[in-house]
Amino acid sequence: MSDHDATGRPRHSVRPTQKDIAAAVGVSQAAVSMVLNKAETPSVPSETRKRILKVAGELGYQPHHAARTLRSARTLTLASVVPDITNPFYAGVVRGLQTTAAPAGYDVLIYNTDGRPEGEQRALKWLQQGRADGVVGMFYHLRPSDFGTLARYKLPMVLFGQPSGKRTVLPVDYMFMDNVEAAAAMTRLLIGKGHRRIAMILTEFGPGRRRAIGYQAVMRDAGLEPRLVIDQTSSPEAGVRAMESLLAEGDARPTAVFGANDVLAIGAMRAARDAGLSIPSDMAIAGFDDVPTAGLLGLTTVRQPDFELGAWAAKALIERLKPGGLELPSRNLEWTFEIVERISA
Amino acid sequence: MSDHDATGRPRHSVRPTQKDIAAAVGVSQAAVSMVLNKAETPSVPSETRKRILKVAGELGYQPHHAARTLRSARTLTLASVVPDITNPFYAGVVRGLQTTAAPAGYDVLIYNTDGRPEGEQRALKWLQQGRADGVVGMFYHLRPSDFGTLARYKLPMVLFGQPSGKRTVLPVDYMFMDNVEAAAAMTRLLIGKGHRRIAMILTEFGPGRRRAIGYQAVMRDAGLEPRLVIDQTSSPEAGVRAMESLLAEGDARPTAVFGANDVLAIGAMRAARDAGLSIPSDMAIAGFDDVPTAGLLGLTTVRQPDFELGAWAAKALIERLKPGGLELPSRNLEWTFEIVERISA
DNA sequence: CTGAAAGCGCTTACAG
DNA sequence: CTGAAAGCGCTTACAG
């Protein structure tokens, strides 16, 4: 048996359609659509209305999403493009997004890019196919010009990162913090504790790059030599590897290590402990993000309000999806960092 | 300006369509479709073919997903329904799914239910709307009969949990482990270490329920009194709350606490440490899942191969989506647990 | 070989 | 007030 009938139509017949309901009740398919979508249908006799709703319920009718989207040009879906859903920081952002979007009637889908160029390109294509009404994008590789097409399609976007200096392309809002200054502040804190050999571990792409700039600037200003350890991926294992390579330096090893995010810092902590070092007396550790585990481990870090960021992004998108929302000026949310001192440094 | 033209058609004109390409090149829209979708089109002159591809590239053409889905009855999307993406166990499953699905040409979307009945119902509706070609479902509340509609729609599903005793509904595959026995084994381990007052902390719904059964059975067999602390949600904070309530019992407090998952156990660890207790001498802690942080914290736990489970599910779905795949018999993956002893117990 | 037409399942302006 | 028709953007069997 083929999956298609003689005219090349796919067999959709397994799921009930408005046509099926209409046939069962003896009305037009359009009448079914009216009844199912409007709270009141003065043009349909209330007896007929009741029968339509009854049959729809019995058949377990649900509208075919693709058909509805094609006709109405709305998906009722917001997308969240994240580099790594296993990083609790991004997971927190997604939860904030979802918690705010659900009451407004929007589903939230998560698209994972792995923080790799190919993954981000796939996400871009996915968005260009019209699969969401709005997107919260956390991209490491794509440049502002890569979003030109989506902006021309009038897809509301909230992007993590600073708006480019040039004219702002509507309808895009931005959320960012001063990563350079936050990392600088943390570096100053470590220097203030008496550390002179301070290393930073980070990944090649993502916000760690700007954080490294702040770290390097402060180190040089203090007459100290910056030491970067760069890995391809952000994971506890990468943090372990980085710390192990630093420990291999023997007496010249750093006395403090600053992870560009908590996931890396936590891995580094583990490697230091496994090597028999005491934290912070033998080795101080600092991170960035303040993920839930950071509190547990006593990790000194930079707090970022993940849930609140997601909630803000959801509100911004929902505003833009209201009538006239596309013409609103671009808005920025610049949030402030907060250093959380714990025992690790 | 309205979002709709005079005939009620939504303005899609911002994005280029095959019609636009056809008009620019001077061919039929159908010819454009052929060229864009087939590697070879003997019926189209190669010169015309080149011009179509060139114009499509210049316009940044991407097919409208809803239109393609409506016509072809395929979404090229797999869905992953998870109770809590912030739980690293589920995040690991999703990554396994994604890593296997991407090379086969499938996008993976994540639908978060919060482990609540309403969220699961929303996911069910979402699936009934035909938004994915297959689904990996981790449901806490829905019963097998709730999936009858989807099975009738021939939606391939991989469900976490044991198949119900009755006839298996195609096309559903199951993956499960013996939660009762795994929890029993961990409880025996704790008893073997000399503990007599062992509490278990869990959430009202989810796999913890079956784990509690194993725990309770072993406790009773050993002549010990089971002690359950039940919270609504699974989070480190819930684990903190549970431990605090146990510590409030003073001298009658347990000497070991078994978390129904690592997230709860990690919260309990934190609360015990914050109360000045040494682990494991004052308080032993055990968990379930072996999330990445468990290793860092030295948590004794039950390992589950999250990534591999996701990969298996992806393979099962992809098999079913091949011609004839819907008729394959239902398959089960029963995986074996492994107790990982670390310092916490 | 080539192109026009049908139709997937919906929503909604418009003609009777 | 009521229902039939148009059309969203595609894919594909089929008529010329």
XYZ file of C-alpha atoms (C1' of nucleotides) in Angstrom:
722
model
C 0.000 0.000 0.000
C 1.389 3.375 -0.981
C 1.429 6.409 1.237
C -0.164 8.377 -1.556
C -3.386 8.013 -3.482
C -3.703 7.898 -7.224
C -3.521 11.662 -7.626
C -0.318 12.023 -5.630
C -2.095 13.390 -2.623
C -0.613 12.179 0.617
C -3.020 10.173 2.719
C -3.929 12.492 5.516
C -7.162 10.689 6.053
C -6.034 9.165 9.338
C -6.585 12.468 11.064
C -9.989 14.102 11.089
C -10.349 17.394 9.263
C -12.962 20.110 9.274
C -14.292 18.492 6.133
C -14.996 15.278 8.056
C -16.839 17.163 10.754
C -18.805 19.104 8.167
C -19.837 15.898 6.419
C -20.931 14.279 9.673
C -23.010 17.271 10.728
C -24.250 18.214 7.292
C -22.905 21.761 7.071
C -20.207 23.479 5.076
C -16.573 23.163 6.050
C -16.436 26.933 6.422
C -19.172 26.813 9.038
C -17.089 24.324 11.012
C -14.109 26.645 10.875
C -16.223 29.541 12.114
C -17.656 27.606 15.022
C -14.317 26.203 16.113
C -12.546 29.552 16.006
C -15.065 32.094 17.226
C -16.593 32.319 20.658
C -19.834 33.474 19.075
C -21.221 32.696 15.672
C -24.523 34.544 15.223
C -24.757 33.218 11.695
C -24.835 29.583 12.833
C -27.953 28.280 14.631
C -27.040 27.361 18.179
C -28.305 23.814 17.660
C -25.958 23.364 14.711
C -23.141 24.953 16.662
C -23.591 22.441 19.454
C -23.551 19.484 17.080
C -20.381 20.717 15.416
C -18.606 21.090 18.742
C -19.846 17.686 19.856
C -18.605 15.888 16.751
C -15.282 17.752 16.877
C -14.823 16.584 20.440
C -15.728 13.000 19.633
C -13.284 12.850 16.748
C -10.556 14.449 18.842
C -10.201 17.139 16.237
C -7.129 19.334 16.309
C -6.416 21.835 13.536
C -3.599 20.892 11.210
C -0.854 23.284 12.161
C 0.715 23.601 8.725
C -2.594 24.397 7.082
C -3.489 26.993 9.650
C -0.040 28.569 9.412
C -0.107 28.651 5.646
C -3.426 30.399 5.633
C -3.040 32.723 8.607
C 0.688 33.407 8.382
C 1.042 32.852 12.118
C 2.718 29.942 13.834
C 1.909 30.893 17.434
C 5.410 29.688 18.170
C 8.479 31.430 19.526
C 11.873 29.931 18.931
C 14.838 29.981 21.199
C 18.174 29.411 19.528
C 20.750 28.352 22.073
C 24.349 27.172 21.767
C 24.110 24.479 24.400
C 21.037 23.502 26.296
C 23.095 21.498 28.781
C 24.625 24.737 30.030
C 22.338 25.694 32.926
C 22.626 29.378 32.064
C 20.895 28.891 28.730
C 18.417 26.470 30.243
C 17.469 29.198 32.703
C 16.952 31.717 29.920
C 14.677 29.267 28.130
C 12.595 28.723 31.231
C 12.106 32.442 31.682
C 11.061 32.700 28.069
C 8.641 29.850 28.319
C 7.064 30.959 31.563
C 6.194 34.318 30.057
C 5.230 33.116 26.584
C 2.833 30.333 27.556
C 0.133 32.557 29.125
C 0.200 34.671 25.958
C -0.642 31.592 23.902
C 2.769 30.956 22.411
C 4.564 27.649 22.299
C 8.296 27.808 22.809
C 10.623 25.622 20.837
C 14.285 25.188 21.510
C 16.781 24.956 18.713
C 20.247 23.818 19.745
C 23.173 24.968 17.595
C 26.042 23.434 19.581
C 27.641 26.860 19.219
C 29.037 25.777 15.873
C 28.863 27.704 12.611
C 26.993 24.903 10.822
C 24.447 24.667 13.612
C 23.851 28.396 13.489
C 23.473 28.314 9.732
C 20.929 25.523 10.105
C 19.028 27.620 12.626
C 19.055 30.559 10.236
C 17.604 28.464 7.427
C 15.062 27.049 9.805
C 13.934 30.551 10.713
C 13.860 31.629 7.083
C 11.425 28.816 6.423
C 8.920 30.711 8.516
C 8.727 28.261 11.372
C 8.350 30.741 14.217
C 6.733 34.130 14.768
C 9.675 35.397 16.762
C 13.056 34.295 17.993
C 15.431 34.785 20.876
C 18.840 34.224 19.405
C 22.093 33.429 21.133
C 24.596 33.192 18.333
C 28.349 32.923 18.565
C 29.322 33.080 14.928
C 26.742 34.859 12.822
C 27.305 38.565 12.195
C 24.604 41.261 12.228
C 24.483 41.209 8.425
C 23.481 37.533 8.526
C 20.193 38.587 10.073
C 19.359 41.027 7.293
C 17.167 38.523 5.500
C 15.143 37.743 8.615
C 14.761 41.446 9.368
C 13.468 41.997 5.849
C 10.990 39.184 6.470
C 9.835 41.206 9.496
C 10.683 38.436 11.902
C 10.857 39.877 15.420
C 14.165 38.996 17.019
C 15.803 39.474 20.361
C 19.517 39.006 20.069
C 22.061 38.520 22.810
C 24.790 41.000 22.168
C 25.375 44.646 21.534
C 23.730 46.323 18.559
C 26.230 47.133 15.852
C 27.192 50.771 15.655
C 25.339 51.360 12.402
C 21.642 52.036 11.980
C 19.541 49.534 13.869
C 17.628 47.111 11.720
C 14.030 46.660 12.743
C 12.411 44.673 14.255
C 15.375 43.589 16.366
C 15.868 44.190 20.079
C 19.120 43.572 21.881
C 20.086 42.395 25.306
C 23.614 42.574 26.583
C 25.858 43.323 29.476
C 29.348 44.715 29.688
C 31.302 41.491 29.511
C 34.609 43.329 29.286
C 34.023 45.284 32.466
C 32.550 42.324 34.348
C 35.599 40.195 33.607
C 37.835 43.132 34.486
C 36.118 43.473 37.847
C 36.583 39.796 38.592
C 40.233 39.981 37.593
C 40.752 42.972 39.901
C 39.152 41.010 42.706
C 41.606 38.156 42.197
C 44.571 40.549 42.069
C 43.253 42.199 45.217
C 43.418 38.851 46.953
C 47.125 38.816 46.253
C 47.248 36.603 43.179
C 49.917 37.372 40.600
C 49.783 34.317 38.346
C 46.182 34.242 37.158
C 45.124 32.174 34.156
C 41.867 32.379 32.245
C 40.251 29.419 30.526
C 37.755 29.988 27.750
C 36.399 28.703 24.487
C 37.328 29.986 21.103
C 33.893 31.458 20.433
C 31.087 32.964 22.445
C 31.019 35.623 25.139
C 34.303 34.377 26.594
C 36.171 36.330 23.963
C 35.037 39.686 25.310
C 35.558 38.516 28.838
C 39.135 37.689 27.941
C 39.636 41.249 26.736
C 38.689 42.648 30.135
C 40.891 40.128 31.889
C 43.880 40.852 29.695
C 43.539 44.616 30.058
C 43.512 44.477 33.845
C 46.386 42.035 33.970
C 48.559 44.232 31.775
C 47.645 47.358 33.726
C 48.819 45.584 36.847
C 52.070 44.601 35.163
C 51.065 40.931 35.145
C 51.228 38.498 32.293
C 47.904 37.221 30.968
C 47.687 33.482 30.371
C 44.844 32.145 28.224
C 43.939 28.479 27.865
C 41.543 28.029 24.988
C 39.428 24.937 24.287
C 37.066 24.173 21.431
C 34.043 23.321 23.516
C 32.512 24.459 26.742
C 32.052 21.522 29.082
C 33.235 20.402 32.501
C 35.631 18.089 30.677
C 37.169 21.024 28.839
C 37.654 22.695 32.212
C 39.351 19.580 33.522
C 41.685 19.462 30.547
C 42.577 23.118 30.908
C 43.363 22.807 34.604
C 45.434 19.692 34.043
C 47.541 21.470 31.465
C 48.080 24.356 33.896
C 49.002 22.047 36.748
C 51.571 20.382 34.517
C 53.549 23.623 34.692
C 54.696 22.760 38.197
C 55.960 25.636 40.305
C 55.185 28.143 37.555
C 51.535 27.197 37.644
C 48.955 29.880 38.371
C 47.555 30.398 41.860
C 44.175 31.445 40.503
C 42.103 30.373 37.506
C 39.245 32.352 36.041
C 36.769 30.363 33.968
C 34.980 32.269 31.205
C 31.843 30.488 32.355
C 30.817 28.379 35.319
C 30.754 25.130 33.387
C 34.454 25.505 32.615
C 35.226 26.757 36.115
C 33.472 23.785 37.682
C 35.504 21.381 35.593
C 38.650 23.209 36.637
C 37.630 22.945 40.283
C 37.229 19.226 39.920
C 40.629 18.772 38.329
C 42.287 20.849 41.049
C 40.616 18.839 43.798
C 41.460 15.561 42.073
C 45.086 16.698 42.016
C 44.930 17.052 45.770
C 44.877 20.839 45.860
C 42.865 22.771 48.396
C 40.544 25.480 47.142
C 41.135 28.377 47.584
C 44.423 28.069 49.508
C 46.353 26.122 46.859
C 44.281 27.275 43.934
C 41.610 29.945 43.742
C 38.840 29.539 41.152
C 36.353 32.006 39.740
C 33.609 31.587 37.164
C 30.942 33.458 35.273
C 27.113 33.046 35.147
C 26.189 31.870 38.643
C 24.494 28.655 37.562
C 22.627 26.810 40.333
C 25.544 24.472 40.979
C 27.908 27.378 41.541
C 26.239 28.090 44.859
C 26.551 24.472 45.856
C 30.227 24.335 45.078
C 31.025 27.653 46.679
C 32.197 29.094 43.386
C 32.950 32.806 43.260
C 31.349 34.035 40.075
C 29.579 36.787 38.147
C 25.843 36.589 38.425
C 23.658 36.944 35.342
C 19.876 36.905 35.769
C 19.091 34.120 33.294
C 15.402 33.652 34.047
C 14.718 37.375 33.982
C 16.532 37.733 30.658
C 14.311 35.088 29.122
C 11.222 36.765 30.519
C 12.276 40.151 29.151
C 12.887 38.648 25.720
C 9.460 37.010 25.713
C 7.787 40.296 26.583
C 9.694 42.118 23.881
C 8.637 39.582 21.253
C 5.020 39.551 22.357
C 4.944 43.361 22.150
C 6.259 43.232 18.623
C 3.680 40.675 17.580
C 0.837 42.941 18.581
C -0.617 45.226 15.910
C 1.881 47.945 15.102
C 4.583 46.227 17.115
C 6.861 45.860 14.135
C 7.201 49.626 13.910
C 8.353 50.066 17.502
C 11.869 51.415 17.826
C 14.574 48.953 18.696
C 14.973 48.515 22.423
C 18.001 47.477 24.390
C 18.201 45.767 27.717
C 21.575 46.327 29.260
C 21.722 44.417 32.469
C 24.220 44.861 35.223
C 26.486 42.166 36.497
C 26.997 41.354 40.116
C 30.017 39.648 41.579
C 29.111 36.880 43.982
C 31.939 36.123 46.354
C 32.032 32.637 47.720
C 34.750 30.486 49.186
C 36.485 29.405 45.982
C 38.382 32.677 45.639
C -1.355 49.647 6.343
C -3.137 46.382 7.041
C -1.411 43.049 7.320
C -3.873 41.653 4.801
C -4.776 42.615 1.281
C -8.262 43.298 0.030
C -9.132 39.630 -0.388
C -8.122 38.662 3.137
C -4.901 37.084 2.033
C -2.076 37.657 4.456
C 0.828 39.554 2.973
C 3.517 36.991 2.559
C 5.121 39.040 -0.136
C 8.103 39.968 2.017
C 9.542 36.544 1.478
C 10.323 35.308 -1.988
C 8.326 32.354 -3.274
C 8.759 29.941 -6.136
C 6.297 32.109 -8.023
C 8.658 35.081 -7.727
C 11.555 33.041 -9.046
C 9.413 31.685 -11.868
C 8.361 35.200 -12.869
C 11.941 36.455 -12.836
C 13.205 33.583 -14.965
C 10.157 33.239 -17.170
C 9.205 29.650 -16.415
C 6.370 27.947 -14.596
C 6.340 27.746 -10.837
C 6.274 23.967 -11.128
C 9.540 24.012 -13.047
C 11.122 25.984 -10.207
C 9.928 23.394 -7.710
C 11.379 20.593 -9.793
C 14.766 22.244 -10.149
C 15.036 23.120 -6.466
C 14.095 19.655 -5.283
C 15.683 17.257 -7.729
C 19.358 16.716 -8.335
C 18.606 16.143 -12.007
C 15.809 17.512 -14.123
C 16.095 16.131 -17.663
C 12.919 17.937 -18.608
C 14.422 21.371 -17.908
C 17.138 22.741 -20.200
C 20.391 23.058 -18.285
C 20.622 26.748 -19.128
C 17.186 27.358 -17.580
C 18.120 25.240 -14.600
C 21.176 27.361 -13.967
C 19.209 30.601 -14.136
C 16.600 29.271 -11.700
C 19.270 28.264 -9.206
C 21.040 31.585 -9.621
C 17.916 33.656 -8.988
C 16.924 31.461 -6.039
C 20.334 32.066 -4.518
C 20.186 35.807 -5.110
C 16.767 36.100 -3.496
C 17.872 33.946 -0.561
C 14.986 31.620 -1.262
C 13.978 29.123 1.396
C 10.867 26.983 1.009
C 7.952 27.934 3.214
C 7.853 25.158 5.760
C 4.108 25.164 6.322
C 3.368 24.947 2.628
C 5.795 22.141 2.085
C 4.456 20.259 5.082
C 0.864 20.694 4.032
C 1.583 19.308 0.625
C 4.087 16.584 1.452
C 2.766 15.549 4.867
C 6.294 15.549 6.248
C 7.785 18.018 8.687
C 11.339 16.659 8.727
C 11.204 17.388 12.431
C 11.471 15.162 15.476
C 10.106 16.368 18.777
C 11.442 15.706 22.201
C 8.966 16.139 25.016
C 10.802 16.580 28.297
C 9.622 17.413 31.794
C 12.477 19.731 32.636
C 15.246 20.760 30.338
C 17.245 22.162 33.243
C 17.675 18.636 34.569
C 20.972 17.551 33.013
C 19.694 14.017 32.560
C 17.042 15.133 30.089
C 19.419 17.566 28.463
C 21.752 14.645 27.840
C 18.990 12.591 26.251
C 18.168 15.490 23.949
C 21.763 15.827 22.848
C 21.932 12.151 21.994
C 18.752 12.494 20.000
C 19.966 15.524 18.148
C 23.390 14.151 17.339
C 21.851 11.124 15.655
C 18.927 12.890 13.997
C 20.811 15.743 12.342
C 22.821 13.620 9.868
C 19.558 11.962 8.806
C 18.149 15.363 7.892
C 15.841 15.831 10.846
C 15.586 18.916 12.995
C 15.019 18.305 16.676
C 12.707 20.498 18.680
C 12.388 20.446 22.417
C 9.033 20.803 24.082
C 9.186 21.420 27.816
C 6.181 20.268 29.888
C 7.454 21.208 33.358
C 6.305 17.711 34.319
C 2.826 19.096 34.918
C -0.436 17.662 33.618
C -1.340 20.856 31.760
C 2.049 20.984 30.095
C 1.738 17.381 28.983
C -1.741 17.992 27.629
C -0.408 20.963 25.697
C 2.334 18.756 24.263
C -0.261 16.182 23.241
C -2.327 18.778 21.403
C 0.791 20.123 19.818
C 1.623 16.677 18.492
C -1.932 16.104 17.307
C -1.596 19.221 15.204
C 0.901 17.336 13.098
C 3.917 19.383 14.029
C 6.479 16.589 14.059
C 7.124 13.344 12.189
C 8.077 11.518 15.349
C 8.429 12.084 19.046
C 10.475 10.960 21.999
C 8.174 11.345 24.947
C 9.009 11.565 28.616
C 5.653 11.903 30.297
C 4.859 11.765 33.997
C 1.093 11.999 33.938
C -0.372 10.795 30.661
C -1.517 7.171 30.529
C -0.998 4.791 27.595
C -4.582 5.368 26.482
C -3.844 9.078 26.056
C -1.557 8.174 23.186
C -4.227 6.234 21.317
C -5.066 9.173 19.098
C -1.464 9.735 18.101
C -1.009 6.038 17.414
C -4.058 6.103 15.164
C -2.497 9.046 13.366
C 0.500 6.762 12.789
C 2.852 9.080 14.609
C 6.012 7.166 15.494
C 6.712 7.475 19.193
C 9.403 6.369 21.560
C 8.125 6.485 25.110
C 10.089 6.329 28.321
C 8.446 3.679 30.427
C 7.335 0.112 30.295
C 4.756 -0.944 27.717
C 1.392 -1.633 29.261
C 0.546 -5.306 29.598
C -2.107 -5.232 26.909
C -1.571 -5.465 23.163
C 1.076 -3.056 22.019
C -0.176 -0.150 19.962
C 1.876 0.506 16.867
C 3.980 2.438 16.016
C 5.277 2.899 19.533
C 8.628 1.762 20.902
C 9.512 1.784 24.561
C 12.640 2.382 26.539
C 12.868 1.669 30.213
C 14.945 0.323 33.032
C 14.024 -1.452 36.221
C 13.630 1.553 38.489
C 12.308 -0.583 41.320
C 15.307 -2.887 41.338
C 17.817 -0.064 40.840
C 16.480 1.815 43.854
C 16.383 -1.432 45.809
C 20.039 -2.038 45.007
C 21.010 1.441 46.162
C 19.019 1.022 49.349
C 20.763 -2.298 50.039
C 24.095 -0.579 49.531
C 23.221 2.044 52.135
C 22.029 -0.589 54.579
C 25.229 -2.526 53.938
C 27.188 0.557 55.016
C 25.480 0.291 58.379
C 22.745 2.867 57.960
C 19.452 2.204 59.711
C 17.640 5.513 59.415
C 17.523 6.125 55.691
C 15.161 8.676 54.167
C 14.227 9.071 50.531
C 13.337 12.380 48.937
C 11.321 12.453 45.772
C 8.714 14.297 43.783
C 5.095 13.384 43.589
C 5.255 12.364 39.941
C 7.788 10.902 37.589
C 10.131 7.928 37.875
C 10.738 8.621 41.562
C 7.493 6.867 42.372
C 8.754 3.503 41.191
C 12.113 4.128 42.785
C 10.348 4.690 46.081
C 8.667 1.301 45.734
C 12.034 -0.448 45.536
C 13.364 1.576 48.440
C 10.358 0.856 50.614
C 10.411 -2.869 49.870
C 14.067 -3.245 50.859
C 13.608 -1.142 53.993
C 10.687 -3.246 55.145
C 12.508 -6.487 54.356
C 15.341 -5.283 56.569
C 12.923 -4.425 59.338
C 13.564 -0.700 58.884
C 11.037 2.054 58.626
C 10.839 3.859 55.292
C 10.715 7.621 55.447
C 9.586 9.533 52.350
C 9.866 13.291 51.888
C 7.838 14.369 48.909
C 8.068 17.718 47.122
C 6.063 19.082 44.223
C 8.995 19.979 42.014
C 12.377 18.561 41.249
C 15.043 21.182 41.798
C 18.105 21.711 43.976
C 15.930 24.003 46.109
C 13.438 21.184 46.690
C 16.339 19.021 47.814
C 17.454 21.763 50.205
C 13.961 22.039 51.668
C 13.694 18.284 52.122
C 17.034 18.010 53.878
C 16.239 20.960 56.127
C 13.007 19.338 57.221
C 14.883 16.100 57.982
C 17.588 17.899 59.938
C 14.897 19.574 62.022
C 14.189 16.174 63.493
C 17.306 16.428 65.633
C 18.694 13.180 66.993
C 16.008 11.179 65.222
C 17.210 12.457 61.875
C 18.345 9.979 59.240
C 22.010 9.140 58.761
C 21.558 8.636 55.042
C 19.390 10.307 52.431
C 18.593 8.848 49.048
C 17.496 11.333 46.399
C 15.170 10.022 43.714
C 17.317 11.931 41.262
C 20.650 13.718 41.355
C 19.154 17.189 41.232
C 17.341 16.536 44.505
C 20.342 14.752 45.998
C 22.639 17.646 45.135
C 20.313 20.102 46.850
C 20.237 17.832 49.878
C 24.040 17.713 49.906
C 24.195 21.464 49.920
C 21.761 21.780 52.831
C 23.659 19.184 54.836
C 26.961 20.964 54.256
C 25.426 24.341 55.042
C 24.232 22.859 58.336
C 27.837 22.006 59.133
C 27.547 18.281 58.581
C 30.329 16.215 57.065
C 29.515 13.973 54.150
C 29.452 11.003 54.444
C 30.423 10.707 58.115
C 27.548 12.782 59.525
C 25.219 12.270 56.614
C 25.510 9.933 53.650
C 23.863 10.968 50.386
C 22.954 8.987 47.299
C 21.307 10.024 44.071
C 20.061 8.718 40.767
C 21.041 9.523 37.136
C 24.759 10.321 37.330
C 24.516 13.800 35.853
C 27.868 15.451 35.069
C 27.918 17.358 38.342
C 27.497 14.163 40.352
C 31.049 13.177 39.543
C 32.315 16.577 40.610
C 30.543 16.454 43.915
C 31.507 12.866 44.650
C 27.895 11.783 44.687
C 27.187 8.069 44.866
C 24.465 7.446 42.342
C 22.832 5.175 39.778
C 24.156 5.734 36.314
C 21.791 6.016 33.364
C 23.243 6.390 29.860
C 21.380 9.565 28.849
C 23.173 10.310 25.592
C 22.910 6.707 24.405
C 19.206 6.617 25.202
C 18.616 9.675 23.040
C 20.643 8.141 20.238
C 18.695 4.890 20.415
C 15.396 6.765 20.301
C 16.504 8.739 17.267
C 17.482 5.558 15.448
C 14.171 3.935 16.299
C 12.219 6.900 14.943
C 14.283 7.158 11.801
C 13.727 3.441 11.145
C 9.990 3.909 11.481
C 9.979 6.834 9.098
C 11.500 4.751 6.341
C 9.113 3.016 3.929
C 7.370 0.175 5.729
C 8.719 1.330 9.070
C 5.271 1.856 10.514
C 4.579 -1.851 10.252
C 7.638 -2.896 12.239
C 6.831 -4.639 15.493
C 7.169 -2.605 18.649
C 10.657 -2.719 20.069
C 11.810 -2.289 23.610
C 15.121 -1.075 24.910
C 15.605 -2.169 28.463
C 18.825 -0.732 29.718
C 20.718 -1.802 32.771
C 21.598 0.437 35.630
C 24.977 0.691 37.191
C 25.722 1.867 40.695
C 28.541 4.367 40.840
C 30.095 4.482 44.280
C 31.726 7.737 45.210
C 32.588 9.374 48.494
C 29.151 10.677 49.440
C 27.953 7.296 50.720
C 9.912 16.489 -23.103
C 6.966 20.497 -20.843
C 3.554 22.983 -18.315
C -0.830 23.596 -16.316
C -3.768 21.937 -12.901
C -5.172 19.752 -8.718
C -5.115 19.742 -4.059
C -2.932 19.362 0.991
C -6.365 21.822 5.363
C -7.333 25.767 6.692
C -9.414 31.211 7.250
C -12.037 34.934 5.784
C -13.944 38.484 2.575
C -17.690 38.500 -0.229
C -21.773 37.200 -3.134
C -26.313 35.609 -2.698
C -28.074 35.662 7.872
C -25.534 31.684 5.135
C -22.458 29.197 2.183
C -19.420 28.724 -1.603
C -15.154 30.202 -3.332
C -10.525 31.936 -3.300
C -6.118 31.330 -2.024
C -1.830 30.752 1.429
C 3.016 28.086 -1.096
C 4.149 24.129 -2.187
C 4.673 18.904 -4.785
C 3.612 15.742 -8.182
C 0.721 12.818 -11.314
C -0.947 13.607 -15.645
C -2.513 15.716 -20.143
C -0.703 17.636 -24.210
